[in-house]
Amino acid sequence: MSFLTVLPLAVVMVAGTKVVVAVFLASADRPRAASLGFLVGGGLVVAAGVTVSWLVTRLVGGLAMDAGAVAGRIDRGPAIDLVVLVLLASLAVVVWLRRNRAGQPRWLGDLNHAGPARAARLCALLFVVTPSDDLTMAAVGASVARHDLPWWNLVPFVLVTVLLLAVPLLARVVLGPRAVRSLTRMRDWAEGHSWVVDEVLIGFFALLTMVDLVRSG
């Protein structure tokens, strides 16, 4: 496994409400300032989330190896694979249950004059309180740690997540006012179909994890 394996799960991180908010901020009174704040807040929380998962997995795995060495067994890989599979299964269920909840939040209209600080706090809050994002960060950090990859392998996942959140802003910068129609279409598509893409990507990552589990068995 390489860090490229977990990159598709970045799509799961930004789907739904966060896409809608990113599009709205890119069309608000202060699109650049608000959107940049939104990206900073999201990047910091995602980086912290996957790092905590990576550290906890390495710590627990190290303790398991110490205990296993005493018992003559030191293979912690299958156990971590099973944990990742449980996280992915839970994530798939959460995405399914929330499939009809995406859309424009009622409070979105209050963000028309939002500044960078408020946008940053909002993005951080959205990532923290969304169960699917918490499960995704846990699965990504645990999977990278399970394969004994160093911490920097988490950086591309964080960067891709931020880049996906930045698409509305980039469209606004490149296309100017003409981007409004394209952004509206992007928002409408995300509201109705992003959960399907999420489920496919979760299934793909679960399949790779099961392959690792079979090989280690």
mmCIF file of C-alpha atoms in Angstrom:
data_model
loop_
_atom_site.group_PDB
_atom_site.id
_atom_site.type_symbol
_atom_site.label_atom_id
_atom_site.label_comp_id
_atom_site.label_asym_id
_atom_site.label_seq_id
_atom_site.Cartn_x
_atom_site.Cartn_y
_atom_site.Cartn_z
ATOM 1 C CA MET A 1 0.000 0.000 0.000
ATOM 2 C CA SER A 2 1.068 3.603 -0.670
ATOM 3 C CA PHE A 3 -0.442 6.936 0.316
ATOM 4 C CA LEU A 4 -2.199 6.954 -3.074
ATOM 5 C CA THR A 5 -4.576 4.245 -1.852
ATOM 6 C CA VAL A 6 -6.335 6.479 0.661
ATOM 7 C CA LEU A 7 -6.636 9.536 -1.591
ATOM 8 C CA PRO A 8 -10.086 8.601 -3.016
ATOM 9 C CA LEU A 9 -11.533 8.858 0.493
ATOM 10 C CA ALA A 10 -10.855 12.602 0.315
ATOM 11 C CA VAL A 11 -13.961 12.779 -1.884
ATOM 12 C CA VAL A 12 -15.996 11.310 0.968
ATOM 13 C CA MET A 13 -14.649 14.034 3.259
ATOM 14 C CA VAL A 14 -15.881 16.959 1.167
ATOM 15 C CA ALA A 15 -19.166 15.587 -0.181
ATOM 16 C CA GLY A 16 -22.524 16.914 0.894
ATOM 17 C CA THR A 17 -22.860 19.981 3.086
ATOM 18 C CA LYS A 18 -19.238 21.093 2.796
ATOM 19 C CA VAL A 19 -19.481 21.303 -0.999
ATOM 20 C CA VAL A 20 -22.645 23.365 -0.684
ATOM 21 C CA VAL A 21 -21.015 25.726 1.822
ATOM 22 C CA ALA A 22 -17.837 26.016 -0.289
ATOM 23 C CA VAL A 23 -19.930 26.950 -3.333
ATOM 24 C CA PHE A 24 -21.914 29.485 -1.324
ATOM 25 C CA LEU A 25 -18.791 31.145 0.093
ATOM 26 C CA ALA A 26 -17.255 31.348 -3.387
ATOM 27 C CA SER A 27 -20.326 33.337 -4.437
ATOM 28 C CA ALA A 28 -20.613 35.473 -1.284
ATOM 29 C CA ASP A 29 -19.596 39.112 -0.714
ATOM 30 C CA ARG A 30 -15.988 38.231 0.206
ATOM 31 C CA PRO A 31 -15.358 35.052 -1.801
ATOM 32 C CA ARG A 32 -11.571 34.933 -1.565
ATOM 33 C CA ALA A 33 -11.214 35.810 2.111
ATOM 34 C CA ALA A 34 -14.102 33.609 3.259
ATOM 35 C CA SER A 35 -13.099 30.663 1.080
ATOM 36 C CA LEU A 36 -9.464 30.813 2.196
ATOM 37 C CA GLY A 37 -10.578 30.819 5.810
ATOM 38 C CA PHE A 38 -12.811 27.848 5.066
ATOM 39 C CA LEU A 39 -9.864 25.964 3.559
ATOM 40 C CA VAL A 40 -7.543 26.737 6.472
ATOM 41 C CA GLY A 41 -10.094 25.559 9.021
ATOM 42 C CA GLY A 42 -10.756 22.357 7.110
ATOM 43 C CA GLY A 43 -7.093 21.615 6.509
ATOM 44 C CA LEU A 44 -6.174 21.995 10.174
ATOM 45 C CA VAL A 45 -8.971 19.748 11.420
ATOM 46 C CA VAL A 46 -8.355 17.024 8.821
ATOM 47 C CA ALA A 47 -4.619 17.082 9.528
ATOM 48 C CA ALA A 48 -5.280 16.796 13.253
ATOM 49 C CA GLY A 49 -7.872 14.046 12.817
ATOM 50 C CA VAL A 50 -5.793 11.706 10.674
ATOM 51 C CA THR A 51 -2.708 12.388 12.795
ATOM 52 C CA VAL A 52 -4.497 11.416 16.009
ATOM 53 C CA SER A 53 -5.764 8.213 14.388
ATOM 54 C CA TRP A 54 -2.269 7.424 13.077
ATOM 55 C CA LEU A 55 -0.675 8.018 16.490
ATOM 56 C CA VAL A 56 -3.278 5.990 18.395
ATOM 57 C CA THR A 57 -2.985 3.088 15.954
ATOM 58 C CA ARG A 58 0.804 3.067 16.220
ATOM 59 C CA LEU A 59 0.628 3.277 20.008
ATOM 60 C CA VAL A 60 -1.904 0.467 20.342
ATOM 61 C CA GLY A 61 -0.077 -1.554 17.694
ATOM 62 C CA GLY A 62 3.203 -1.108 19.534
ATOM 63 C CA LEU A 63 1.667 -2.293 22.781
ATOM 64 C CA ALA A 64 0.139 -5.258 20.957
ATOM 65 C CA MET A 65 3.514 -6.152 19.469
ATOM 66 C CA ASP A 66 5.124 -6.030 22.910
ATOM 67 C CA ALA A 67 2.421 -8.304 24.304
ATOM 68 C CA GLY A 68 2.590 -10.538 21.246
ATOM 69 C CA ALA A 69 6.344 -10.871 21.508
ATOM 70 C CA VAL A 70 5.921 -12.339 24.968
ATOM 71 C CA ALA A 71 3.376 -14.814 23.624
ATOM 72 C CA GLY A 72 5.419 -15.577 20.522
ATOM 73 C CA ARG A 73 3.205 -13.624 18.109
ATOM 74 C CA ILE A 74 3.958 -10.137 16.817
ATOM 75 C CA ASP A 75 1.624 -9.777 13.810
ATOM 76 C CA ARG A 76 -0.733 -6.887 14.522
ATOM 77 C CA GLY A 77 -1.725 -6.297 10.868
ATOM 78 C CA PRO A 78 -4.886 -8.455 10.716
ATOM 79 C CA ALA A 79 -6.299 -6.881 13.874
ATOM 80 C CA ILE A 80 -5.866 -3.374 12.470
ATOM 81 C CA ASP A 81 -7.367 -4.484 9.150
ATOM 82 C CA LEU A 82 -10.444 -5.701 11.002
ATOM 83 C CA VAL A 83 -10.741 -2.376 12.830
ATOM 84 C CA VAL A 84 -10.462 -0.490 9.531
ATOM 85 C CA LEU A 85 -13.140 -2.719 7.995
ATOM 86 C CA VAL A 86 -15.455 -2.009 10.922
ATOM 87 C CA LEU A 87 -14.843 1.718 10.474
ATOM 88 C CA LEU A 88 -15.540 1.476 6.742
ATOM 89 C CA ALA A 89 -18.713 -0.552 7.296
ATOM 90 C CA SER A 90 -19.908 2.023 9.809
ATOM 91 C CA LEU A 91 -19.023 4.795 7.356
ATOM 92 C CA ALA A 92 -21.014 3.127 4.580
ATOM 93 C CA VAL A 93 -24.050 2.863 6.865
ATOM 94 C CA VAL A 94 -23.769 6.520 7.930
ATOM 95 C CA VAL A 95 -23.487 7.688 4.306
ATOM 96 C CA TRP A 96 -26.557 5.614 3.380
ATOM 97 C CA LEU A 97 -28.632 6.947 6.261
ATOM 98 C CA ARG A 98 -27.641 10.538 5.466
ATOM 99 C CA ARG A 99 -28.113 10.259 1.701
ATOM 100 C CA ASN A 100 -31.233 12.443 1.669
ATOM 101 C CA ARG A 101 -29.991 15.007 4.177
ATOM 102 C CA ALA A 102 -27.599 16.831 1.853
ATOM 103 C CA GLY A 103 -28.683 20.187 0.597
ATOM 104 C CA GLN A 104 -28.647 23.840 1.515
ATOM 105 C CA PRO A 105 -28.585 24.290 5.303
ATOM 106 C CA ARG A 106 -31.096 26.740 6.712
ATOM 107 C CA TRP A 107 -28.345 28.826 8.275
ATOM 108 C CA LEU A 108 -26.428 29.211 5.006
ATOM 109 C CA GLY A 109 -27.951 32.579 4.195
ATOM 110 C CA ASP A 110 -26.277 34.078 7.276
ATOM 111 C CA LEU A 111 -22.851 33.444 5.738
ATOM 112 C CA ASN A 112 -23.220 35.889 2.879
ATOM 113 C CA HIS A 113 -21.065 38.429 4.749
ATOM 114 C CA ALA A 114 -18.833 35.896 6.536
ATOM 115 C CA GLY A 115 -15.183 36.723 7.069
ATOM 116 C CA PRO A 116 -12.244 34.294 7.046
ATOM 117 C CA ALA A 117 -12.302 33.631 10.816
ATOM 118 C CA ARG A 118 -15.966 32.681 10.833
ATOM 119 C CA ALA A 119 -15.573 30.547 7.725
ATOM 120 C CA ALA A 120 -12.608 28.736 9.296
ATOM 121 C CA ARG A 121 -14.568 27.979 12.467
ATOM 122 C CA LEU A 122 -17.508 26.765 10.391
ATOM 123 C CA CYS A 123 -15.433 24.341 8.323
ATOM 124 C CA ALA A 124 -13.694 23.001 11.416
ATOM 125 C CA LEU A 125 -17.058 22.467 13.086
ATOM 126 C CA LEU A 126 -18.546 20.740 10.031
ATOM 127 C CA PHE A 127 -15.701 18.219 9.941
ATOM 128 C CA VAL A 128 -15.803 17.569 13.688
ATOM 129 C CA VAL A 129 -19.567 17.070 14.050
ATOM 130 C CA THR A 130 -20.074 15.015 10.875
ATOM 131 C CA PRO A 131 -19.897 11.287 11.771
ATOM 132 C CA SER A 132 -18.847 10.230 8.270
ATOM 133 C CA ASP A 133 -15.846 12.588 8.389
ATOM 134 C CA ASP A 134 -14.775 11.324 11.820
ATOM 135 C CA LEU A 135 -14.974 7.720 10.609
ATOM 136 C CA THR A 136 -13.086 8.551 7.407
ATOM 137 C CA MET A 137 -10.248 10.260 9.255
ATOM 138 C CA ALA A 138 -10.044 7.340 11.680
ATOM 139 C CA ALA A 139 -9.922 4.815 8.827
ATOM 140 C CA VAL A 140 -7.280 6.756 6.869
ATOM 141 C CA GLY A 141 -4.969 7.271 9.840
ATOM 142 C CA ALA A 142 -5.331 3.665 10.994
ATOM 143 C CA SER A 143 -4.714 2.260 7.522
ATOM 144 C CA VAL A 144 -1.551 4.298 6.989
ATOM 145 C CA ALA A 145 -0.253 3.295 10.431
ATOM 146 C CA ARG A 146 -1.155 -0.359 9.831
ATOM 147 C CA HIS A 147 1.231 -0.445 6.859
ATOM 148 C CA ASP A 148 4.003 1.187 8.913
ATOM 149 C CA LEU A 149 4.044 4.229 6.638
ATOM 150 C CA PRO A 150 5.560 7.397 8.122
ATOM 151 C CA TRP A 151 3.371 10.345 9.079
ATOM 152 C CA TRP A 152 4.110 12.360 5.951
ATOM 153 C CA ASN A 153 2.073 9.839 3.939
ATOM 154 C CA LEU A 154 -0.999 11.506 5.464
ATOM 155 C CA VAL A 155 -0.075 14.891 3.982
ATOM 156 C CA PRO A 156 -1.259 14.129 0.405
ATOM 157 C CA PHE A 157 -4.665 13.080 1.772
ATOM 158 C CA VAL A 158 -4.999 16.390 3.625
ATOM 159 C CA LEU A 159 -3.866 18.368 0.581
ATOM 160 C CA VAL A 160 -6.282 16.601 -1.768
ATOM 161 C CA THR A 161 -9.133 17.206 0.686
ATOM 162 C CA VAL A 162 -8.312 20.913 0.801
ATOM 163 C CA LEU A 163 -7.899 21.043 -2.987
ATOM 164 C CA LEU A 164 -11.353 19.544 -3.504
ATOM 165 C CA LEU A 165 -12.813 22.114 -1.126
ATOM 166 C CA ALA A 166 -10.999 24.804 -3.116
ATOM 167 C CA VAL A 167 -12.583 23.894 -6.471
ATOM 168 C CA PRO A 168 -15.430 26.453 -6.140
ATOM 169 C CA LEU A 169 -12.961 29.213 -5.262
ATOM 170 C CA LEU A 170 -10.630 28.246 -8.112
ATOM 171 C CA ALA A 171 -13.562 28.279 -10.520
ATOM 172 C CA ARG A 172 -14.550 31.738 -9.292
ATOM 173 C CA VAL A 173 -10.982 33.043 -9.694
ATOM 174 C CA VAL A 174 -10.565 31.620 -13.197
ATOM 175 C CA LEU A 175 -14.040 32.247 -14.597
ATOM 176 C CA GLY A 176 -15.171 35.237 -12.561
ATOM 177 C CA PRO A 177 -18.925 35.900 -12.471
ATOM 178 C CA ARG A 178 -19.405 33.303 -15.221
ATOM 179 C CA ALA A 179 -18.587 30.618 -12.666
ATOM 180 C CA VAL A 180 -21.895 31.111 -10.835
ATOM 181 C CA ARG A 181 -23.850 28.877 -13.199
ATOM 182 C CA SER A 182 -21.211 26.126 -13.092
ATOM 183 C CA LEU A 183 -21.016 26.338 -9.313
ATOM 184 C CA THR A 184 -24.780 26.040 -9.032
ATOM 185 C CA ARG A 185 -24.736 22.912 -11.181
ATOM 186 C CA MET A 186 -21.919 21.472 -9.064
ATOM 187 C CA ARG A 187 -23.904 22.125 -5.905
ATOM 188 C CA ASP A 188 -27.085 20.597 -7.303
ATOM 189 C CA TRP A 189 -25.250 17.478 -8.464
ATOM 190 C CA ALA A 190 -23.505 17.063 -5.111
ATOM 191 C CA GLU A 191 -26.808 17.370 -3.278
ATOM 192 C CA GLY A 192 -28.361 14.493 -5.192
ATOM 193 C CA HIS A 193 -25.570 12.111 -6.171
ATOM 194 C CA SER A 194 -22.468 12.517 -3.994
ATOM 195 C CA TRP A 195 -23.558 9.726 -1.651
ATOM 196 C CA VAL A 196 -23.409 7.222 -4.545
ATOM 197 C CA VAL A 197 -19.793 8.168 -5.272
ATOM 198 C CA ASP A 198 -19.019 7.933 -1.557
ATOM 199 C CA GLU A 199 -20.386 4.392 -1.315
ATOM 200 C CA VAL A 200 -18.387 3.258 -4.357
ATOM 201 C CA LEU A 201 -15.149 4.689 -2.971
ATOM 202 C CA ILE A 202 -15.769 3.207 0.478
ATOM 203 C CA GLY A 203 -16.412 -0.176 -1.120
ATOM 204 C CA PHE A 204 -13.207 0.088 -3.150
ATOM 205 C CA PHE A 205 -11.120 0.898 -0.086
ATOM 206 C CA ALA A 206 -12.817 -1.884 1.885
ATOM 207 C CA LEU A 207 -11.910 -4.330 -0.895
ATOM 208 C CA LEU A 208 -8.244 -3.311 -0.714
ATOM 209 C CA THR A 209 -8.323 -3.726 3.058
ATOM 210 C CA MET A 210 -9.824 -7.219 2.731
ATOM 211 C CA VAL A 211 -7.078 -8.143 0.279
ATOM 212 C CA ASP A 212 -4.498 -7.072 2.871
ATOM 213 C CA LEU A 213 -6.325 -9.114 5.502
ATOM 214 C CA VAL A 214 -6.334 -12.251 3.337
ATOM 215 C CA ARG A 215 -2.660 -11.854 2.453
ATOM 216 C CA SER A 216 -1.621 -11.407 6.069
ATOM 217 C CA GLY A 217 -3.679 -14.432 7.062
#
